Amino acid sequence: MADTSPIGIHDLSFATTEYVLAHTALAQHNGTDVAKYHKGIGQRSMSVPAADEDIVTMGAAAAAPLLERHGSENIRTVIFATESSIDQAKSAGIYVHSLLGMGSATRVVELKQACYGATAALQFAIGLVRRDPAQRVLVVAADVSKYELDSPGEATQGAAAVAMLVGAEPALVRIEEPSGVFTADVMDFWRPNYREAALVDGQESITAYLLAAEGCWKDYTEQGGRPLEEFTAFCYHQPFTKMAYKAHRHLLNHCGHGVDEDRVARDLGLTTAYNNVIGNSYTASVYLALAALLDQADDLSGQAVGLLSYGSGSVAEFFAGTVVPGYRAHLRTAAHRAAIDRREPVDHARYRALHERSFPTDGEEHRTPAETTGPFRLAGIRGHKRVYETRAQRPPRHSQIPR
Ligand code: COA
């Protein structure tokens, strides 16, 4: 008989960058009315990686607290979801596995489908735990959102990593069985292998998102999912936080509910607090929305939360999570707020210089300036190999510091 014990998110932690750029500084630079950013797209600031930060340093920083609390003995799989890949062959997860000193009896893989990747990782993790409930899976979602300078997408940039420990009898959120999925071949956002910045048709991407939201909701109901009224809150992928509002209004209309703005505010209000100061973290974004909701809501014990994950190109999935009674004792609210508050504001010129930075491709040794105060840093590149180091006082178990 199939094991039906609940499986879901046992612990969740996020990390973001060393620096932050306020949208007031961006607006001042390009002569835009700042209200377009604050109200029009719902963004107040964006996380900016230091020269020695990337998806690996953020991913390891997000995951380290999970391993400190739970150990790594039962983790036999690490799934790293990203669309900001640093290598076409090697998984960024292997660097994280090494920096965290995890055991060799682990499978590590990287997944990609734009901003949807982490949801695929979560669902695949649930499948693995269903097969062996004694195992846990570490899911790391990390991205640096980078558009061309002075392009419409620039104001929606950001960077962050979310790490989730997926297991049986989870302490935070049980992920329910029915899932609604949707795929359509559209070119709303993409990044060819030879480009660092993504290409995007912004208005097309909004239309594609809404179509996908409708499509995965339709499939969700056909799979026997809950009716809309049963959800206490909805966590959407938030490329900019106003997109969640657009999507939710669209879904309410589609379901024949009409749009009651008080209801929309109630359904989404607590989910945007992290994304509106971090910016788009691509595949991590929907899970930052979940973190913001769990960290701020009074008590969601036993209540259903809807999650809508969208990745351009495009794939979307709607699924439900039930919040586990007692979850508040396991939250990392103070650490999450500290990750946001510790960022150092940069002016526009510094942000621009960081944006334009890229590694030479000559295979020589290039060291990065020591900027981050986070636990891990990208020390440089040598012989086409990225070199990471741990900034802890004591030497790491598997040091990668160049000799
Ligand atoms: N005060 C208040 N609101 C203002 C404003 C002002 N002075 N000026 C403009 N706005 C509003 C607009 O009305 C619009 O809101 P609406 O969509 O509810 O009508 C919003 O601000 C954005 O304005 P718009 O002219 O559409 O901005 P844009 O052409 O610069 O593009 C994006 C916005 C989101 C398309 C662009 O940032 C982008 O390409 N982002 C990357 C792709 C992305 O995030 N896609 C989302 C789906 S994955």
Tab-separated table of C-alpha atoms and ligand atoms in Angstrom:
chain	number	residue	atom	x	y	z
A	1	MET	CA	0.000	0.000	0.000
A	2	ALA	CA	1.313	3.471	-0.867
A	3	ASP	CA	2.710	5.495	2.026
A	4	THR	CA	0.556	8.593	2.465
A	5	SER	CA	2.471	10.317	5.294
A	6	PRO	CA	2.643	14.071	4.734
A	7	ILE	CA	5.678	15.396	2.871
A	8	GLY	CA	6.708	18.982	2.436
A	9	ILE	CA	8.928	21.829	3.563
A	10	HIS	CA	10.544	20.974	6.868
A	11	ASP	CA	12.705	24.088	7.078
A	12	LEU	CA	13.330	27.148	4.898
A	13	SER	CA	16.054	29.767	4.955
A	14	PHE	CA	17.113	32.494	2.539
A	15	ALA	CA	20.141	34.627	1.825
A	16	THR	CA	20.660	37.638	-0.337
A	17	THR	CA	23.493	39.938	-1.355
A	18	GLU	CA	25.993	42.290	0.264
A	19	TYR	CA	24.687	45.402	-1.488
A	20	VAL	CA	21.367	47.074	-2.199
A	21	LEU	CA	20.369	49.775	-4.676
A	22	ALA	CA	17.337	51.907	-3.800
A	23	HIS	CA	14.889	52.595	-6.618
A	24	THR	CA	15.079	56.255	-5.661
A	25	ALA	CA	18.717	56.190	-6.888
A	26	LEU	CA	17.737	54.451	-10.136
A	27	ALA	CA	14.859	56.894	-10.714
A	28	GLN	CA	17.128	59.862	-10.069
A	29	HIS	CA	19.678	58.521	-12.553
A	30	ASN	CA	17.263	57.870	-15.412
A	31	GLY	CA	14.762	60.644	-14.770
A	32	THR	CA	11.857	58.283	-14.062
A	33	ASP	CA	9.095	59.251	-11.646
A	34	VAL	CA	9.905	57.021	-8.661
A	35	ALA	CA	6.173	56.353	-8.256
A	36	LYS	CA	6.423	54.169	-11.355
A	37	TYR	CA	8.748	51.900	-9.386
A	38	HIS	CA	7.153	52.158	-5.956
A	39	LYS	CA	3.521	51.990	-7.083
A	40	GLY	CA	3.574	50.972	-10.773
A	41	ILE	CA	5.689	47.826	-10.415
A	42	GLY	CA	5.754	47.618	-6.601
A	43	GLN	CA	9.527	47.659	-6.062
A	44	ARG	CA	11.499	49.748	-3.567
A	45	SER	CA	15.054	48.384	-3.835
A	46	MET	CA	17.076	45.624	-5.442
A	47	SER	CA	19.747	43.308	-4.060
A	48	VAL	CA	23.082	43.730	-5.863
A	49	PRO	CA	25.763	41.023	-5.627
A	50	ALA	CA	29.266	42.052	-4.551
A	51	ALA	CA	32.138	41.212	-6.889
A	52	ASP	CA	32.786	38.047	-4.857
A	53	GLU	CA	29.181	36.802	-4.668
A	54	ASP	CA	27.217	34.566	-7.028
A	55	ILE	CA	24.570	31.836	-6.984
A	56	VAL	CA	26.933	29.453	-5.187
A	57	THR	CA	27.862	31.801	-2.327
A	58	MET	CA	24.213	32.787	-1.848
A	59	GLY	CA	23.013	29.193	-2.150
A	60	ALA	CA	25.541	27.956	0.422
A	61	ALA	CA	24.691	30.851	2.766
A	62	ALA	CA	20.978	29.980	2.514
A	63	ALA	CA	21.553	26.262	3.094
A	64	ALA	CA	24.156	26.423	5.897
A	65	PRO	CA	21.614	27.234	8.673
A	66	LEU	CA	19.505	24.207	7.638
A	67	LEU	CA	22.465	21.866	8.029
A	68	GLU	CA	23.458	23.510	11.311
A	69	ARG	CA	19.984	22.781	12.699
A	70	HIS	CA	19.304	19.355	11.216
A	71	GLY	CA	22.674	17.901	10.207
A	72	SER	CA	23.217	16.446	6.757
A	73	GLU	CA	23.120	12.711	7.552
A	74	ASN	CA	19.729	12.010	5.952
A	75	ILE	CA	20.276	14.209	2.917
A	76	ARG	CA	21.049	11.959	-0.029
A	77	THR	CA	20.033	14.431	-2.725
A	78	VAL	CA	20.796	18.097	-3.394
A	79	ILE	CA	18.843	19.789	-6.179
A	80	PHE	CA	20.094	23.213	-7.235
A	81	ALA	CA	17.571	25.203	-9.268
A	82	THR	CA	18.803	28.211	-11.207
A	83	GLU	CA	18.667	30.062	-14.491
A	84	SER	CA	21.897	31.960	-13.709
A	85	SER	CA	24.106	28.934	-14.288
A	86	ILE	CA	27.842	29.420	-13.853
A	87	ASP	CA	28.782	26.319	-15.840
A	88	GLN	CA	27.223	24.428	-18.724
A	89	ALA	CA	28.244	21.039	-17.351
A	90	LYS	CA	28.923	21.047	-13.618
A	91	SER	CA	26.091	21.606	-11.175
A	92	ALA	CA	26.424	24.671	-8.950
A	93	GLY	CA	25.086	22.322	-6.270
A	94	ILE	CA	28.418	20.475	-6.144
A	95	TYR	CA	30.213	23.639	-5.012
A	96	VAL	CA	27.531	24.129	-2.343
A	97	HIS	CA	27.801	20.470	-1.290
A	98	SER	CA	31.560	20.963	-0.926
A	99	LEU	CA	31.414	24.314	0.890
A	100	LEU	CA	28.963	22.786	3.377
A	101	GLY	CA	31.152	19.716	3.941
A	102	MET	CA	28.434	17.248	2.964
A	103	GLY	CA	29.165	13.537	2.648
A	104	SER	CA	30.030	11.837	-0.625
A	105	ALA	CA	26.968	9.538	-0.508
A	106	THR	CA	24.860	12.255	-2.136
A	107	ARG	CA	23.452	12.824	-5.613
A	108	VAL	CA	23.681	16.444	-6.759
A	109	VAL	CA	22.030	17.915	-9.816
A	110	GLU	CA	21.107	21.303	-11.312
A	111	LEU	CA	17.665	22.042	-12.768
A	112	LYS	CA	16.631	24.799	-15.156
A	113	GLN	CA	13.349	26.157	-16.450
A	114	ALA	CA	13.520	29.922	-15.928
A	115	CYS	CA	11.792	31.003	-12.707
A	116	TYR	CA	9.915	27.695	-12.400
A	117	GLY	CA	12.966	25.488	-11.649
A	118	ALA	CA	12.647	25.448	-7.855
A	119	THR	CA	9.097	24.166	-8.042
A	120	ALA	CA	10.183	21.278	-10.242
A	121	ALA	CA	12.930	20.647	-7.667
A	122	LEU	CA	10.412	20.659	-4.823
A	123	GLN	CA	8.077	18.249	-6.619
A	124	PHE	CA	10.924	15.911	-7.604
A	125	ALA	CA	12.163	16.023	-4.001
A	126	ILE	CA	8.709	15.003	-2.768
A	127	GLY	CA	8.817	12.021	-5.158
A	128	LEU	CA	12.163	10.919	-3.716
A	129	VAL	CA	10.928	11.252	-0.137
A	130	ARG	CA	7.757	9.335	-1.033
A	131	ARG	CA	10.016	6.478	-2.157
A	132	ASP	CA	12.023	6.565	1.072
A	133	PRO	CA	10.498	8.723	3.834
A	134	ALA	CA	13.674	8.428	5.934
A	135	GLN	CA	15.535	10.567	3.409
A	136	ARG	CA	15.548	14.332	3.131
A	137	VAL	CA	16.293	16.403	0.061
A	138	LEU	CA	18.041	19.757	0.091
A	139	VAL	CA	16.529	22.077	-2.521
A	140	VAL	CA	18.487	25.245	-3.255
A	141	ALA	CA	17.022	27.924	-5.522
A	142	ALA	CA	19.446	30.736	-6.333
A	143	ASP	CA	19.467	33.386	-9.020
A	144	VAL	CA	20.911	36.717	-10.027
A	145	SER	CA	18.430	38.618	-12.176
A	146	LYS	CA	20.350	40.712	-14.688
A	147	TYR	CA	18.924	42.801	-17.524
A	148	GLU	CA	20.644	45.327	-19.772
A	149	LEU	CA	21.450	48.687	-18.175
A	150	ASP	CA	18.840	51.322	-19.032
A	151	SER	CA	16.349	48.702	-20.281
A	152	PRO	CA	12.758	48.399	-18.953
A	153	GLY	CA	13.695	45.203	-17.119
A	154	GLU	CA	16.522	46.895	-15.184
A	155	ALA	CA	14.210	48.093	-12.412
A	156	THR	CA	13.083	44.525	-11.731
A	157	GLN	CA	16.563	43.064	-11.089
A	158	GLY	CA	17.491	41.408	-7.793
A	159	ALA	CA	19.267	38.385	-6.357
A	160	ALA	CA	18.664	35.822	-3.618
A	161	ALA	CA	18.781	32.160	-2.697
A	162	VAL	CA	16.210	30.079	-0.841
A	163	ALA	CA	17.123	26.720	0.672
A	164	MET	CA	14.427	24.230	1.631
A	165	LEU	CA	14.767	20.961	3.450
A	166	VAL	CA	12.126	18.616	2.051
A	167	GLY	CA	11.054	15.637	4.108
A	168	ALA	CA	8.302	13.515	5.652
A	169	GLU	CA	6.303	14.923	8.588
A	170	PRO	CA	7.485	18.453	7.763
A	171	ALA	CA	7.515	21.166	10.423
A	172	LEU	CA	6.426	24.055	8.192
A	173	VAL	CA	4.240	23.242	5.175
A	174	ARG	CA	2.723	19.987	3.884
A	175	ILE	CA	2.581	19.987	0.107
A	176	GLU	CA	-0.701	18.543	-1.128
A	177	GLU	CA	-1.002	15.987	-3.923
A	178	PRO	CA	-3.004	17.605	-6.707
A	179	SER	CA	-0.901	19.895	-8.842
A	180	GLY	CA	-2.001	21.850	-11.884
A	181	VAL	CA	0.617	22.156	-14.612
A	182	PHE	CA	0.858	24.093	-17.866
A	183	THR	CA	3.447	24.423	-20.636
A	184	ALA	CA	3.425	26.646	-23.738
A	185	ASP	CA	6.271	27.373	-26.160
A	186	VAL	CA	6.618	31.189	-25.992
A	187	MET	CA	9.605	33.538	-26.330
A	188	ASP	CA	8.803	36.031	-23.575
A	189	PHE	CA	12.154	35.805	-21.789
A	190	TRP	CA	15.308	33.873	-22.588
A	191	ARG	CA	19.086	34.027	-22.232
A	192	PRO	CA	21.206	32.499	-25.003
A	193	ASN	CA	24.378	30.791	-23.776
A	194	TYR	CA	26.567	33.645	-25.028
A	195	ARG	CA	24.789	36.360	-23.039
A	196	GLU	CA	25.059	37.403	-19.378
A	197	ALA	CA	21.912	39.525	-19.416
A	198	ALA	CA	18.520	38.061	-20.251
A	199	LEU	CA	16.478	39.125	-23.269
A	200	VAL	CA	12.857	39.891	-22.515
A	201	ASP	CA	9.703	41.030	-24.193
A	202	GLY	CA	8.236	42.552	-21.034
A	203	GLN	CA	4.630	43.015	-22.094
A	204	GLU	CA	4.587	39.588	-23.791
A	205	SER	CA	5.903	38.049	-20.558
A	206	ILE	CA	3.034	39.558	-18.570
A	207	THR	CA	0.500	38.153	-21.048
A	208	ALA	CA	2.228	34.754	-21.068
A	209	TYR	CA	2.244	34.688	-17.239
A	210	LEU	CA	-1.507	35.398	-17.079
A	211	LEU	CA	-2.262	32.748	-19.697
A	212	ALA	CA	-0.141	30.217	-17.824
A	213	ALA	CA	-1.798	31.108	-14.498
A	214	GLU	CA	-5.177	30.410	-16.050
A	215	GLY	CA	-3.886	27.196	-17.663
A	216	CYS	CA	-2.376	25.661	-14.541
A	217	TRP	CA	-5.404	26.647	-12.432
A	218	LYS	CA	-7.680	24.885	-14.965
A	219	ASP	CA	-5.562	21.742	-14.709
A	220	TYR	CA	-5.473	22.044	-10.899
A	221	THR	CA	-9.268	22.008	-10.697
A	222	GLU	CA	-9.445	19.111	-13.178
A	223	GLN	CA	-7.039	17.178	-10.947
A	224	GLY	CA	-9.452	17.579	-8.029
A	225	GLY	CA	-7.828	20.591	-6.348
A	226	ARG	CA	-9.417	22.850	-3.758
A	227	PRO	CA	-11.865	25.602	-4.716
A	228	LEU	CA	-10.462	29.149	-4.595
A	229	GLU	CA	-12.434	30.048	-1.452
A	230	GLU	CA	-10.554	27.515	0.665
A	231	PHE	CA	-7.241	29.373	0.419
A	232	THR	CA	-6.176	31.817	3.126
A	233	ALA	CA	-3.397	33.343	1.014
A	234	PHE	CA	-1.719	32.997	-2.383
A	235	CYS	CA	2.024	33.063	-3.056
A	236	TYR	CA	2.793	33.977	-6.660
A	237	HIS	CA	6.057	34.179	-8.526
A	238	GLN	CA	6.880	37.880	-8.222
A	239	PRO	CA	9.163	39.185	-11.004
A	240	PHE	CA	7.951	42.499	-9.593
A	241	THR	CA	5.418	42.473	-6.786
A	242	LYS	CA	2.611	44.124	-8.780
A	243	MET	CA	2.669	41.060	-11.037
A	244	ALA	CA	1.174	39.000	-8.189
A	245	TYR	CA	-1.735	41.458	-8.065
A	246	LYS	CA	-2.235	41.283	-11.828
A	247	ALA	CA	-2.204	37.477	-11.728
A	248	HIS	CA	-4.540	37.196	-8.756
A	249	ARG	CA	-7.096	39.598	-10.217
A	250	HIS	CA	-6.907	37.615	-13.448
A	251	LEU	CA	-7.532	34.338	-11.605
A	252	LEU	CA	-10.452	35.790	-9.618
A	253	ASN	CA	-12.033	37.085	-12.810
A	254	HIS	CA	-11.400	33.798	-14.581
A	255	CYS	CA	-13.158	31.937	-11.745
A	256	GLY	CA	-16.116	34.312	-11.931
A	257	HIS	CA	-15.484	35.947	-8.547
A	258	GLY	CA	-15.126	39.531	-9.683
A	259	VAL	CA	-12.347	41.593	-8.128
A	260	ASP	CA	-12.881	42.736	-4.566
A	261	GLU	CA	-9.745	44.780	-3.758
A	262	ASP	CA	-10.055	44.125	-0.004
A	263	ARG	CA	-9.989	40.435	-0.738
A	264	VAL	CA	-6.995	40.817	-3.068
A	265	ALA	CA	-5.124	42.746	-0.363
A	266	ARG	CA	-5.990	40.074	2.205
A	267	ASP	CA	-4.940	37.229	-0.100
A	268	LEU	CA	-1.584	38.742	-1.118
A	269	GLY	CA	-0.720	41.538	1.333
A	270	LEU	CA	1.817	39.642	3.440
A	271	THR	CA	3.532	37.857	0.546
A	272	THR	CA	5.360	40.776	-1.053
A	273	ALA	CA	7.418	42.151	1.872
A	274	TYR	CA	10.682	40.409	0.935
A	275	ASN	CA	10.397	40.561	-2.850
A	276	ASN	CA	9.687	44.291	-2.950
A	277	VAL	CA	13.032	45.075	-1.306
A	278	ILE	CA	15.078	42.209	-2.832
A	279	GLY	CA	13.814	42.408	-6.422
A	280	ASN	CA	13.399	39.502	-8.780
A	281	SER	CA	15.231	36.425	-7.568
A	282	TYR	CA	13.764	34.357	-10.415
A	283	THR	CA	13.362	30.763	-9.203
A	284	ALA	CA	13.618	31.731	-5.515
A	285	SER	CA	10.929	34.410	-5.776
A	286	VAL	CA	7.779	32.356	-5.069
A	287	TYR	CA	9.470	30.822	-2.010
A	288	LEU	CA	10.487	34.278	-0.740
A	289	ALA	CA	6.773	35.078	-0.991
A	290	LEU	CA	6.044	32.008	1.144
A	291	ALA	CA	8.755	33.008	3.639
A	292	ALA	CA	7.320	36.523	3.923
A	293	LEU	CA	3.846	35.114	4.528
A	294	LEU	CA	4.933	32.600	7.176
A	295	ASP	CA	7.188	35.145	8.906
A	296	GLN	CA	4.509	37.821	9.161
A	297	ALA	CA	1.087	36.156	9.482
A	298	ASP	CA	-0.452	35.840	12.938
A	299	ASP	CA	-1.121	32.108	12.856
A	300	LEU	CA	-1.745	30.050	9.742
A	301	SER	CA	-1.858	26.650	11.463
A	302	GLY	CA	-3.955	24.193	9.463
A	303	GLN	CA	-4.714	26.707	6.733
A	304	ALA	CA	-4.276	26.241	2.993
A	305	VAL	CA	-1.929	28.455	0.991
A	306	GLY	CA	-1.954	28.454	-2.820
A	307	LEU	CA	1.379	28.625	-4.645
A	308	LEU	CA	1.660	29.658	-8.271
A	309	SER	CA	5.035	29.180	-9.876
A	310	TYR	CA	5.737	30.628	-13.327
A	311	GLY	CA	8.836	30.331	-15.469
A	312	SER	CA	9.065	32.113	-18.809
A	313	GLY	CA	9.271	30.048	-21.896
A	314	SER	CA	6.910	28.872	-20.310
A	315	VAL	CA	5.939	26.442	-17.540
A	316	ALA	CA	3.590	27.088	-14.628
A	317	GLU	CA	2.297	25.065	-11.708
A	318	PHE	CA	-0.394	25.701	-9.121
A	319	PHE	CA	-0.393	23.643	-5.934
A	320	ALA	CA	-1.441	23.911	-2.331
A	321	GLY	CA	0.397	23.747	0.953
A	322	THR	CA	-1.167	23.228	4.379
A	323	VAL	CA	0.609	25.068	7.152
A	324	VAL	CA	1.605	22.689	9.956
A	325	PRO	CA	0.406	23.486	13.500
A	326	GLY	CA	3.365	24.612	15.608
A	327	TYR	CA	5.252	25.916	12.537
A	328	ARG	CA	6.014	29.274	14.130
A	329	ALA	CA	8.559	27.736	16.499
A	330	HIS	CA	10.643	26.729	13.449
A	331	LEU	CA	10.647	30.015	11.535
A	332	ARG	CA	13.786	32.052	10.909
A	333	THR	CA	12.127	35.437	10.887
A	334	ALA	CA	14.915	37.308	12.709
A	335	ALA	CA	17.618	35.862	10.434
A	336	HIS	CA	15.545	36.716	7.339
A	337	ARG	CA	15.096	40.312	8.433
A	338	ALA	CA	18.822	40.498	9.248
A	339	ALA	CA	19.709	39.216	5.748
A	340	ILE	CA	17.789	42.147	4.289
A	341	ASP	CA	18.886	44.771	6.814
A	342	ARG	CA	22.608	43.931	6.655
A	343	ARG	CA	22.881	44.965	2.999
A	344	GLU	CA	25.017	48.016	2.376
A	345	PRO	CA	23.420	50.684	0.178
A	346	VAL	CA	25.396	51.491	-2.985
A	347	ASP	CA	25.066	54.551	-5.176
A	348	HIS	CA	24.184	54.333	-8.852
A	349	ALA	CA	27.795	54.576	-10.085
A	350	ARG	CA	28.910	51.665	-7.884
A	351	TYR	CA	25.921	49.566	-8.946
A	352	ARG	CA	26.709	50.260	-12.600
A	353	ALA	CA	30.336	49.265	-12.165
A	354	LEU	CA	29.295	45.992	-10.512
A	355	HIS	CA	26.763	45.352	-13.279
A	356	GLU	CA	29.391	45.783	-15.987
A	357	ARG	CA	31.902	43.500	-14.277
A	358	SER	CA	32.550	40.084	-15.781
A	359	PHE	CA	35.334	37.514	-15.536
A	360	PRO	CA	38.009	37.512	-18.235
A	361	THR	CA	37.841	34.318	-20.294
A	362	ASP	CA	41.602	33.882	-20.834
A	363	GLY	CA	42.074	31.077	-18.281
A	364	GLU	CA	44.611	33.126	-16.312
A	365	GLU	CA	44.333	33.645	-12.550
A	366	HIS	CA	42.004	36.492	-11.600
A	367	ARG	CA	41.284	37.236	-7.955
A	368	THR	CA	38.117	39.022	-6.927
A	369	PRO	CA	38.248	41.897	-4.447
A	370	ALA	CA	37.186	40.842	-0.938
A	371	GLU	CA	33.845	42.587	-0.489
A	372	THR	CA	31.237	40.264	0.921
A	373	THR	CA	30.795	39.897	4.669
A	374	GLY	CA	28.725	36.746	4.086
A	375	PRO	CA	29.930	33.274	5.098
A	376	PHE	CA	31.190	32.260	1.636
A	377	ARG	CA	32.940	34.094	-1.157
A	378	LEU	CA	34.026	33.611	-4.738
A	379	ALA	CA	37.777	34.138	-4.352
A	380	GLY	CA	38.523	34.202	-8.054
A	381	ILE	CA	38.994	32.134	-11.148
A	382	ARG	CA	42.058	30.164	-12.163
A	383	GLY	CA	42.534	27.865	-15.129
A	384	HIS	CA	38.854	28.388	-16.009
A	385	LYS	CA	37.885	27.068	-12.538
A	386	ARG	CA	35.873	29.085	-10.043
A	387	VAL	CA	37.526	29.134	-6.636
A	388	TYR	CA	35.327	29.518	-3.561
A	389	GLU	CA	36.261	29.984	0.055
A	390	THR	CA	34.582	29.953	3.441
A	391	ARG	CA	34.946	33.136	5.450
A	392	ALA	CA	34.508	31.336	8.806
A	393	GLN	CA	37.219	31.639	11.478
A	394	ARG	CA	37.930	27.942	11.499
A	395	PRO	CA	39.111	26.247	8.287
A	396	PRO	CA	36.337	24.572	6.262
A	397	ARG	CA	36.240	20.772	6.113
A	398	HIS	CA	36.749	20.759	2.355
A	399	SER	CA	38.746	23.896	1.711
A	400	GLN	CA	38.873	25.174	-1.853
A	401	ILE	CA	41.124	28.113	-1.038
A	402	PRO	CA	43.807	28.371	-3.724
A	403	ARG	CA	47.240	27.348	-2.546
B	1	COA	N1	3.175	56.437	-11.202
B	1	COA	C1	2.534	55.278	-10.917
B	1	COA	N2	2.498	54.233	-11.777
B	1	COA	C2	3.127	54.359	-12.954
B	1	COA	C3	3.799	55.540	-13.315
B	1	COA	C4	3.811	56.613	-12.375
B	1	COA	N3	4.438	57.764	-12.626
B	1	COA	N4	4.320	55.371	-14.544
B	1	COA	C5	3.978	54.129	-14.961
B	1	COA	N5	3.254	53.514	-13.985
B	1	COA	C6	2.714	52.159	-14.017
B	1	COA	C7	2.107	51.766	-15.343
B	1	COA	O1	0.762	52.208	-15.462
B	1	COA	C8	2.218	50.250	-15.269
B	1	COA	O2	1.215	49.718	-14.451
B	1	COA	P1	0.087	48.758	-15.086
B	1	COA	O3	0.819	47.624	-15.749
B	1	COA	O4	-0.694	48.320	-13.899
B	1	COA	O5	-0.656	49.599	-16.069
B	1	COA	C9	3.538	50.037	-14.512
B	1	COA	O6	3.809	51.265	-13.833
B	1	COA	C10	4.719	49.739	-15.425
B	1	COA	O7	4.732	50.684	-16.432
B	1	COA	P2	5.108	50.304	-17.929
B	1	COA	O8	5.009	51.520	-18.769
B	1	COA	O9	4.362	49.083	-18.357
B	1	COA	O10	6.638	49.933	-17.676
B	1	COA	P3	7.757	49.386	-18.636
B	1	COA	O11	7.425	49.544	-20.061
B	1	COA	O12	8.992	50.028	-18.145
B	1	COA	O13	7.791	47.810	-18.371
B	1	COA	C11	7.926	45.707	-17.301
B	1	COA	C12	7.447	47.153	-17.183
B	1	COA	C13	7.501	44.918	-16.077
B	1	COA	C14	7.333	45.045	-18.532
B	1	COA	C15	9.468	45.726	-17.387
B	1	COA	O14	9.981	46.148	-16.161
B	1	COA	C16	10.087	44.404	-17.757
B	1	COA	O15	10.312	44.115	-18.933
B	1	COA	N6	10.438	43.565	-16.745
B	1	COA	C17	11.093	42.300	-16.938
B	1	COA	C18	10.146	41.178	-17.344
B	1	COA	C19	9.177	40.804	-16.287
B	1	COA	O16	9.394	41.048	-15.125
B	1	COA	N7	8.077	40.159	-16.707
B	1	COA	C20	7.038	39.706	-15.821
B	1	COA	C21	6.483	38.342	-16.110
B	1	COA	S1	7.686	37.062	-15.880
